[in-house]
Amino acid sequence: MKKISTFLFAVLLSAGMAFSQPVSDMGVIPIGVTLNSILRLNIVSGGNIEFVVSSIDQYTNGILNSTLYDTRFTVSSSVDFDVDMYAENASLLGTDDPAHTMPLNNIGYQVTINGTGAIPANYAIPSNAAVTALLSVAGTDIITGAANAAAGDAVKNDFTINWELATGAAALNAQSLLEQSLTADRYATNVFLILVGN
């Protein structure tokens, strides 16, 4: 009987000790965030610009910009960005005869903002509405995003390139089309817009 009572006492003591010890455990919840880079440039309108010179006045004074000669594009980007532009060829090439060439410096442009972004808060635009620049075969920054301020959607980043031909603007060819005495042909080149994330 003494053995049983000692055994019961030991069992009760160990049970009491089991209940009096604190219970602790730990769970681990991994959390991850995957950011997919978004860089999209969309040409909304004006993906094909066609200047038709059909009068002596146009040969002499060129063709000023109008909505016919606008390329509108948007950028959706999750990071700050730049937009570069360059022509495929060093000259516009004749389509009837590729030996016919027209200097690129007959083509000028300005870049304007349609969206909610602004200069200089969100971008630097070297060829803004006050400055005409030359189309070039060399890559040219037409939009430079401001640090931590350019990323955004197409509503914010909405732009227009206003094209003009041989207008005599200071940056363009000093000679008129008439003075250049270019052979009649359809002259063309491809222009590339390159969206670069920063």
Short mmCIF file of the C-alpha atoms (twelve columns), coordinates in Angstrom:
data_MODEL
# 
_entry.id   MODEL 
# 
loop_
_atom_site.group_PDB 
_atom_site.id 
_atom_site.type_symbol 
_atom_site.label_atom_id 
_atom_site.label_alt_id 
_atom_site.label_comp_id 
_atom_site.label_asym_id 
_atom_site.label_seq_id 
_atom_site.Cartn_x 
_atom_site.Cartn_y 
_atom_site.Cartn_z 
_atom_site.pdbx_PDB_model_num 
ATOM 1   C CA . MET A 1   0.000  0.000  0.000    1 
ATOM 2   C CA . LYS A 2   2.888  2.240  0.802    1 
ATOM 3   C CA . LYS A 3   4.306  1.627  -2.675   1 
ATOM 4   C CA . ILE A 4   0.981  2.489  -4.334   1 
ATOM 5   C CA . SER A 5   0.563  5.688  -2.320   1 
ATOM 6   C CA . THR A 6   4.146  6.695  -3.103   1 
ATOM 7   C CA . PHE A 7   3.501  5.973  -6.755   1 
ATOM 8   C CA . LEU A 8   0.254  7.973  -6.714   1 
ATOM 9   C CA . PHE A 9   1.984  10.826 -4.945   1 
ATOM 10  C CA . ALA A 10  4.746  10.808 -7.603   1 
ATOM 11  C CA . VAL A 11  2.171  10.748 -10.428  1 
ATOM 12  C CA . LEU A 12  0.192  13.622 -8.891   1 
ATOM 13  C CA . LEU A 13  3.371  15.616 -8.299   1 
ATOM 14  C CA . SER A 14  4.547  15.142 -11.882  1 
ATOM 15  C CA . ALA A 15  1.069  16.014 -13.199  1 
ATOM 16  C CA . GLY A 16  1.090  19.216 -11.153  1 
ATOM 17  C CA . MET A 17  4.521  20.069 -12.466  1 
ATOM 18  C CA . ALA A 18  3.305  19.429 -16.026  1 
ATOM 19  C CA . PHE A 19  0.425  21.864 -15.594  1 
ATOM 20  C CA . SER A 20  2.516  24.513 -13.954  1 
ATOM 21  C CA . GLN A 21  5.127  24.750 -16.727  1 
ATOM 22  C CA . PRO A 22  4.479  27.517 -19.317  1 
ATOM 23  C CA . VAL A 23  3.578  26.403 -22.816  1 
ATOM 24  C CA . SER A 24  5.241  28.219 -25.754  1 
ATOM 25  C CA . ASP A 25  5.502  27.565 -29.473  1 
ATOM 26  C CA . MET A 26  6.418  29.505 -32.571  1 
ATOM 27  C CA . GLY A 27  4.971  29.686 -36.109  1 
ATOM 28  C CA . VAL A 28  6.744  31.170 -39.111  1 
ATOM 29  C CA . ILE A 29  4.820  32.978 -41.866  1 
ATOM 30  C CA . PRO A 30  7.015  33.807 -44.880  1 
ATOM 31  C CA . ILE A 31  5.910  36.967 -46.716  1 
ATOM 32  C CA . GLY A 32  7.305  37.865 -50.121  1 
ATOM 33  C CA . VAL A 33  6.710  40.738 -52.519  1 
ATOM 34  C CA . THR A 34  7.457  40.307 -56.233  1 
ATOM 35  C CA . LEU A 35  7.627  43.519 -58.254  1 
ATOM 36  C CA . ASN A 36  7.286  43.010 -61.995  1 
ATOM 37  C CA . SER A 37  8.869  45.790 -64.010  1 
ATOM 38  C CA . ILE A 38  6.423  47.667 -66.232  1 
ATOM 39  C CA . LEU A 39  7.839  49.583 -69.208  1 
ATOM 40  C CA . ARG A 40  5.321  50.214 -71.976  1 
ATOM 41  C CA . LEU A 41  5.406  52.769 -74.768  1 
ATOM 42  C CA . ASN A 42  2.288  53.017 -76.916  1 
ATOM 43  C CA . ILE A 43  1.981  55.089 -80.090  1 
ATOM 44  C CA . VAL A 44  -1.595 56.352 -79.877  1 
ATOM 45  C CA . SER A 45  -1.729 58.246 -83.184  1 
ATOM 46  C CA . GLY A 46  0.568  59.575 -85.885  1 
ATOM 47  C CA . GLY A 47  2.503  56.358 -86.340  1 
ATOM 48  C CA . ASN A 48  3.026  57.273 -89.986  1 
ATOM 49  C CA . ILE A 49  3.959  60.853 -90.857  1 
ATOM 50  C CA . GLU A 50  3.719  61.799 -94.538  1 
ATOM 51  C CA . PHE A 51  4.735  65.275 -95.739  1 
ATOM 52  C CA . VAL A 52  3.574  65.971 -99.302  1 
ATOM 53  C CA . VAL A 53  5.311  68.936 -100.933 1 
ATOM 54  C CA . SER A 54  3.189  70.045 -103.853 1 
ATOM 55  C CA . SER A 55  3.624  73.820 -104.219 1 
ATOM 56  C CA . ILE A 56  6.469  76.266 -104.731 1 
ATOM 57  C CA . ASP A 57  5.465  77.910 -101.432 1 
ATOM 58  C CA . GLN A 58  6.062  74.584 -99.626  1 
ATOM 59  C CA . TYR A 59  9.379  74.154 -101.466 1 
ATOM 60  C CA . THR A 60  10.356 77.660 -100.327 1 
ATOM 61  C CA . ASN A 61  8.915  77.830 -96.786  1 
ATOM 62  C CA . GLY A 62  8.520  74.179 -95.831  1 
ATOM 63  C CA . ILE A 63  5.551  72.663 -94.014  1 
ATOM 64  C CA . LEU A 64  4.716  73.894 -90.529  1 
ATOM 65  C CA . ASN A 65  3.409  71.576 -87.855  1 
ATOM 66  C CA . SER A 66  -0.307 70.834 -87.665  1 
ATOM 67  C CA . THR A 67  -2.304 67.951 -86.225  1 
ATOM 68  C CA . LEU A 68  -1.620 66.048 -89.469  1 
ATOM 69  C CA . TYR A 69  2.038  65.950 -88.453  1 
ATOM 70  C CA . ASP A 70  1.744  64.924 -84.792  1 
ATOM 71  C CA . THR A 71  2.788  61.654 -83.173  1 
ATOM 72  C CA . ARG A 72  1.078  61.083 -79.844  1 
ATOM 73  C CA . PHE A 73  2.455  58.425 -77.504  1 
ATOM 74  C CA . THR A 74  2.040  57.354 -73.903  1 
ATOM 75  C CA . VAL A 75  4.337  55.703 -71.385  1 
ATOM 76  C CA . SER A 76  3.307  53.417 -68.531  1 
ATOM 77  C CA . SER A 77  6.259  52.729 -66.284  1 
ATOM 78  C CA . SER A 78  6.821  51.425 -62.767  1 
ATOM 79  C CA . VAL A 79  10.230 53.154 -62.655  1 
ATOM 80  C CA . ASP A 80  11.659 56.482 -63.745  1 
ATOM 81  C CA . PHE A 81  12.377 56.486 -67.472  1 
ATOM 82  C CA . ASP A 82  13.901 58.258 -70.458  1 
ATOM 83  C CA . VAL A 83  12.648 58.222 -74.033  1 
ATOM 84  C CA . ASP A 84  15.291 58.220 -76.772  1 
ATOM 85  C CA . MET A 85  14.670 58.754 -80.472  1 
ATOM 86  C CA . TYR A 86  16.747 58.104 -83.568  1 
ATOM 87  C CA . ALA A 87  16.366 57.702 -87.322  1 
ATOM 88  C CA . GLU A 88  17.277 54.415 -88.962  1 
ATOM 89  C CA . ASN A 89  19.301 56.055 -91.734  1 
ATOM 90  C CA . ALA A 90  21.682 59.003 -91.917  1 
ATOM 91  C CA . SER A 91  19.460 60.477 -94.674  1 
ATOM 92  C CA . LEU A 92  15.933 60.015 -95.919  1 
ATOM 93  C CA . LEU A 93  16.225 57.586 -98.840  1 
ATOM 94  C CA . GLY A 94  14.292 57.710 -102.082 1 
ATOM 95  C CA . THR A 95  11.779 54.893 -102.482 1 
ATOM 96  C CA . ASP A 96  11.784 55.129 -106.291 1 
ATOM 97  C CA . ASP A 97  15.578 55.303 -106.339 1 
ATOM 98  C CA . PRO A 98  17.535 54.654 -103.100 1 
ATOM 99  C CA . ALA A 99  20.415 56.644 -104.569 1 
ATOM 100 C CA . HIS A 100 18.298 59.761 -104.031 1 
ATOM 101 C CA . THR A 101 18.839 61.173 -100.533 1 
ATOM 102 C CA . MET A 102 17.423 64.026 -98.485  1 
ATOM 103 C CA . PRO A 103 19.350 65.345 -95.461  1 
ATOM 104 C CA . LEU A 104 17.742 64.504 -92.108  1 
ATOM 105 C CA . ASN A 105 18.209 68.097 -91.002  1 
ATOM 106 C CA . ASN A 106 15.126 69.013 -93.045  1 
ATOM 107 C CA . ILE A 107 12.987 67.283 -90.400  1 
ATOM 108 C CA . GLY A 108 12.462 69.124 -87.124  1 
ATOM 109 C CA . TYR A 109 10.359 68.390 -84.057  1 
ATOM 110 C CA . GLN A 110 9.181  69.660 -80.687  1 
ATOM 111 C CA . VAL A 111 7.808  67.592 -77.803  1 
ATOM 112 C CA . THR A 112 4.776  68.670 -75.789  1 
ATOM 113 C CA . ILE A 113 3.026  67.168 -72.751  1 
ATOM 114 C CA . ASN A 114 -0.659 66.217 -72.872  1 
ATOM 115 C CA . GLY A 115 -0.785 64.324 -69.564  1 
ATOM 116 C CA . THR A 116 -0.750 65.394 -65.940  1 
ATOM 117 C CA . GLY A 117 3.061  65.326 -65.736  1 
ATOM 118 C CA . ALA A 118 4.982  68.601 -65.860  1 
ATOM 119 C CA . ILE A 119 8.346  70.205 -66.610  1 
ATOM 120 C CA . PRO A 120 10.573 70.274 -64.505  1 
ATOM 121 C CA . ALA A 121 8.777  68.399 -61.725  1 
ATOM 122 C CA . ASN A 122 8.546  65.138 -63.668  1 
ATOM 123 C CA . TYR A 123 10.693 65.515 -66.810  1 
ATOM 124 C CA . ALA A 124 13.271 67.476 -68.685  1 
ATOM 125 C CA . ILE A 125 12.312 67.860 -72.342  1 
ATOM 126 C CA . PRO A 126 15.128 69.510 -74.313  1 
ATOM 127 C CA . SER A 127 12.908 70.141 -77.353  1 
ATOM 128 C CA . ASN A 128 9.861  71.510 -75.615  1 
ATOM 129 C CA . ALA A 129 7.337  73.812 -77.253  1 
ATOM 130 C CA . ALA A 130 9.856  76.676 -77.513  1 
ATOM 131 C CA . VAL A 131 12.739 74.790 -79.149  1 
ATOM 132 C CA . THR A 132 12.888 72.962 -82.481  1 
ATOM 133 C CA . ALA A 133 15.356 70.065 -82.658  1 
ATOM 134 C CA . LEU A 134 16.681 68.062 -85.589  1 
ATOM 135 C CA . LEU A 135 15.888 64.469 -86.369  1 
ATOM 136 C CA . SER A 136 19.162 62.571 -86.039  1 
ATOM 137 C CA . VAL A 137 20.595 59.127 -86.681  1 
ATOM 138 C CA . ALA A 138 22.276 59.401 -83.270  1 
ATOM 139 C CA . GLY A 139 20.175 58.462 -80.239  1 
ATOM 140 C CA . THR A 140 18.757 61.623 -78.683  1 
ATOM 141 C CA . ASP A 141 17.016 61.944 -75.314  1 
ATOM 142 C CA . ILE A 142 13.686 63.586 -76.070  1 
ATOM 143 C CA . ILE A 143 12.366 63.009 -72.521  1 
ATOM 144 C CA . THR A 144 14.514 62.639 -69.410  1 
ATOM 145 C CA . GLY A 145 12.612 61.532 -66.318  1 
ATOM 146 C CA . ALA A 146 13.210 63.386 -63.066  1 
ATOM 147 C CA . ALA A 147 14.505 61.200 -60.220  1 
ATOM 148 C CA . ASN A 148 11.675 59.557 -58.269  1 
ATOM 149 C CA . ALA A 149 9.092  61.567 -60.212  1 
ATOM 150 C CA . ALA A 150 8.637  60.201 -63.750  1 
ATOM 151 C CA . ALA A 151 7.115  56.768 -63.077  1 
ATOM 152 C CA . GLY A 152 3.388  56.612 -63.658  1 
ATOM 153 C CA . ASP A 153 0.561  55.618 -65.939  1 
ATOM 154 C CA . ALA A 154 -0.485 56.725 -69.429  1 
ATOM 155 C CA . VAL A 155 -2.680 59.513 -68.012  1 
ATOM 156 C CA . LYS A 156 0.385  61.153 -66.474  1 
ATOM 157 C CA . ASN A 157 2.898  60.295 -69.204  1 
ATOM 158 C CA . ASP A 158 1.156  61.419 -72.399  1 
ATOM 159 C CA . PHE A 159 3.282  63.220 -75.012  1 
ATOM 160 C CA . THR A 160 3.127  64.561 -78.574  1 
ATOM 161 C CA . ILE A 161 5.955  64.973 -81.063  1 
ATOM 162 C CA . ASN A 162 5.141  67.940 -83.340  1 
ATOM 163 C CA . TRP A 163 6.925  67.369 -86.665  1 
ATOM 164 C CA . GLU A 164 7.797  69.997 -89.271  1 
ATOM 165 C CA . LEU A 165 9.586  69.971 -92.630  1 
ATOM 166 C CA . ALA A 166 12.180 72.496 -93.859  1 
ATOM 167 C CA . THR A 167 10.538 75.473 -92.159  1 
ATOM 168 C CA . GLY A 168 13.706 77.528 -91.813  1 
ATOM 169 C CA . ALA A 169 13.689 77.218 -88.010  1 
ATOM 170 C CA . ALA A 170 17.141 78.004 -86.613  1 
ATOM 171 C CA . ALA A 171 18.070 74.366 -85.998  1 
ATOM 172 C CA . LEU A 172 16.998 73.151 -89.442  1 
ATOM 173 C CA . ASN A 173 18.801 73.105 -92.773  1 
ATOM 174 C CA . ALA A 174 19.654 76.683 -93.734  1 
ATOM 175 C CA . GLN A 175 18.660 75.975 -97.339  1 
ATOM 176 C CA . SER A 176 15.045 75.637 -98.428  1 
ATOM 177 C CA . LEU A 177 13.944 72.513 -100.270 1 
ATOM 178 C CA . LEU A 178 13.935 74.633 -103.437 1 
ATOM 179 C CA . GLU A 179 17.562 75.681 -102.874 1 
ATOM 180 C CA . GLN A 180 18.565 72.054 -102.238 1 
ATOM 181 C CA . SER A 181 17.223 71.097 -105.686 1 
ATOM 182 C CA . LEU A 182 16.235 67.593 -104.580 1 
ATOM 183 C CA . THR A 183 15.084 65.076 -107.187 1 
ATOM 184 C CA . ALA A 184 11.354 64.292 -107.157 1 
ATOM 185 C CA . ASP A 185 10.853 61.057 -105.184 1 
ATOM 186 C CA . ARG A 186 9.238  59.810 -101.982 1 
ATOM 187 C CA . TYR A 187 11.940 60.068 -99.303  1 
ATOM 188 C CA . ALA A 188 11.584 57.977 -96.167  1 
ATOM 189 C CA . THR A 189 13.261 56.589 -93.071  1 
ATOM 190 C CA . ASN A 190 12.062 54.834 -89.934  1 
ATOM 191 C CA . VAL A 191 12.164 56.673 -86.612  1 
ATOM 192 C CA . PHE A 192 12.510 54.629 -83.416  1 
ATOM 193 C CA . LEU A 193 11.295 55.628 -79.962  1 
ATOM 194 C CA . ILE A 194 13.163 53.739 -77.243  1 
ATOM 195 C CA . LEU A 195 11.826 53.587 -73.683  1 
ATOM 196 C CA . VAL A 196 14.641 53.134 -71.149  1 
ATOM 197 C CA . GLY A 197 14.002 52.454 -67.454  1 
ATOM 198 C CA . ASN A 198 16.273 54.160 -64.896  1 
# 
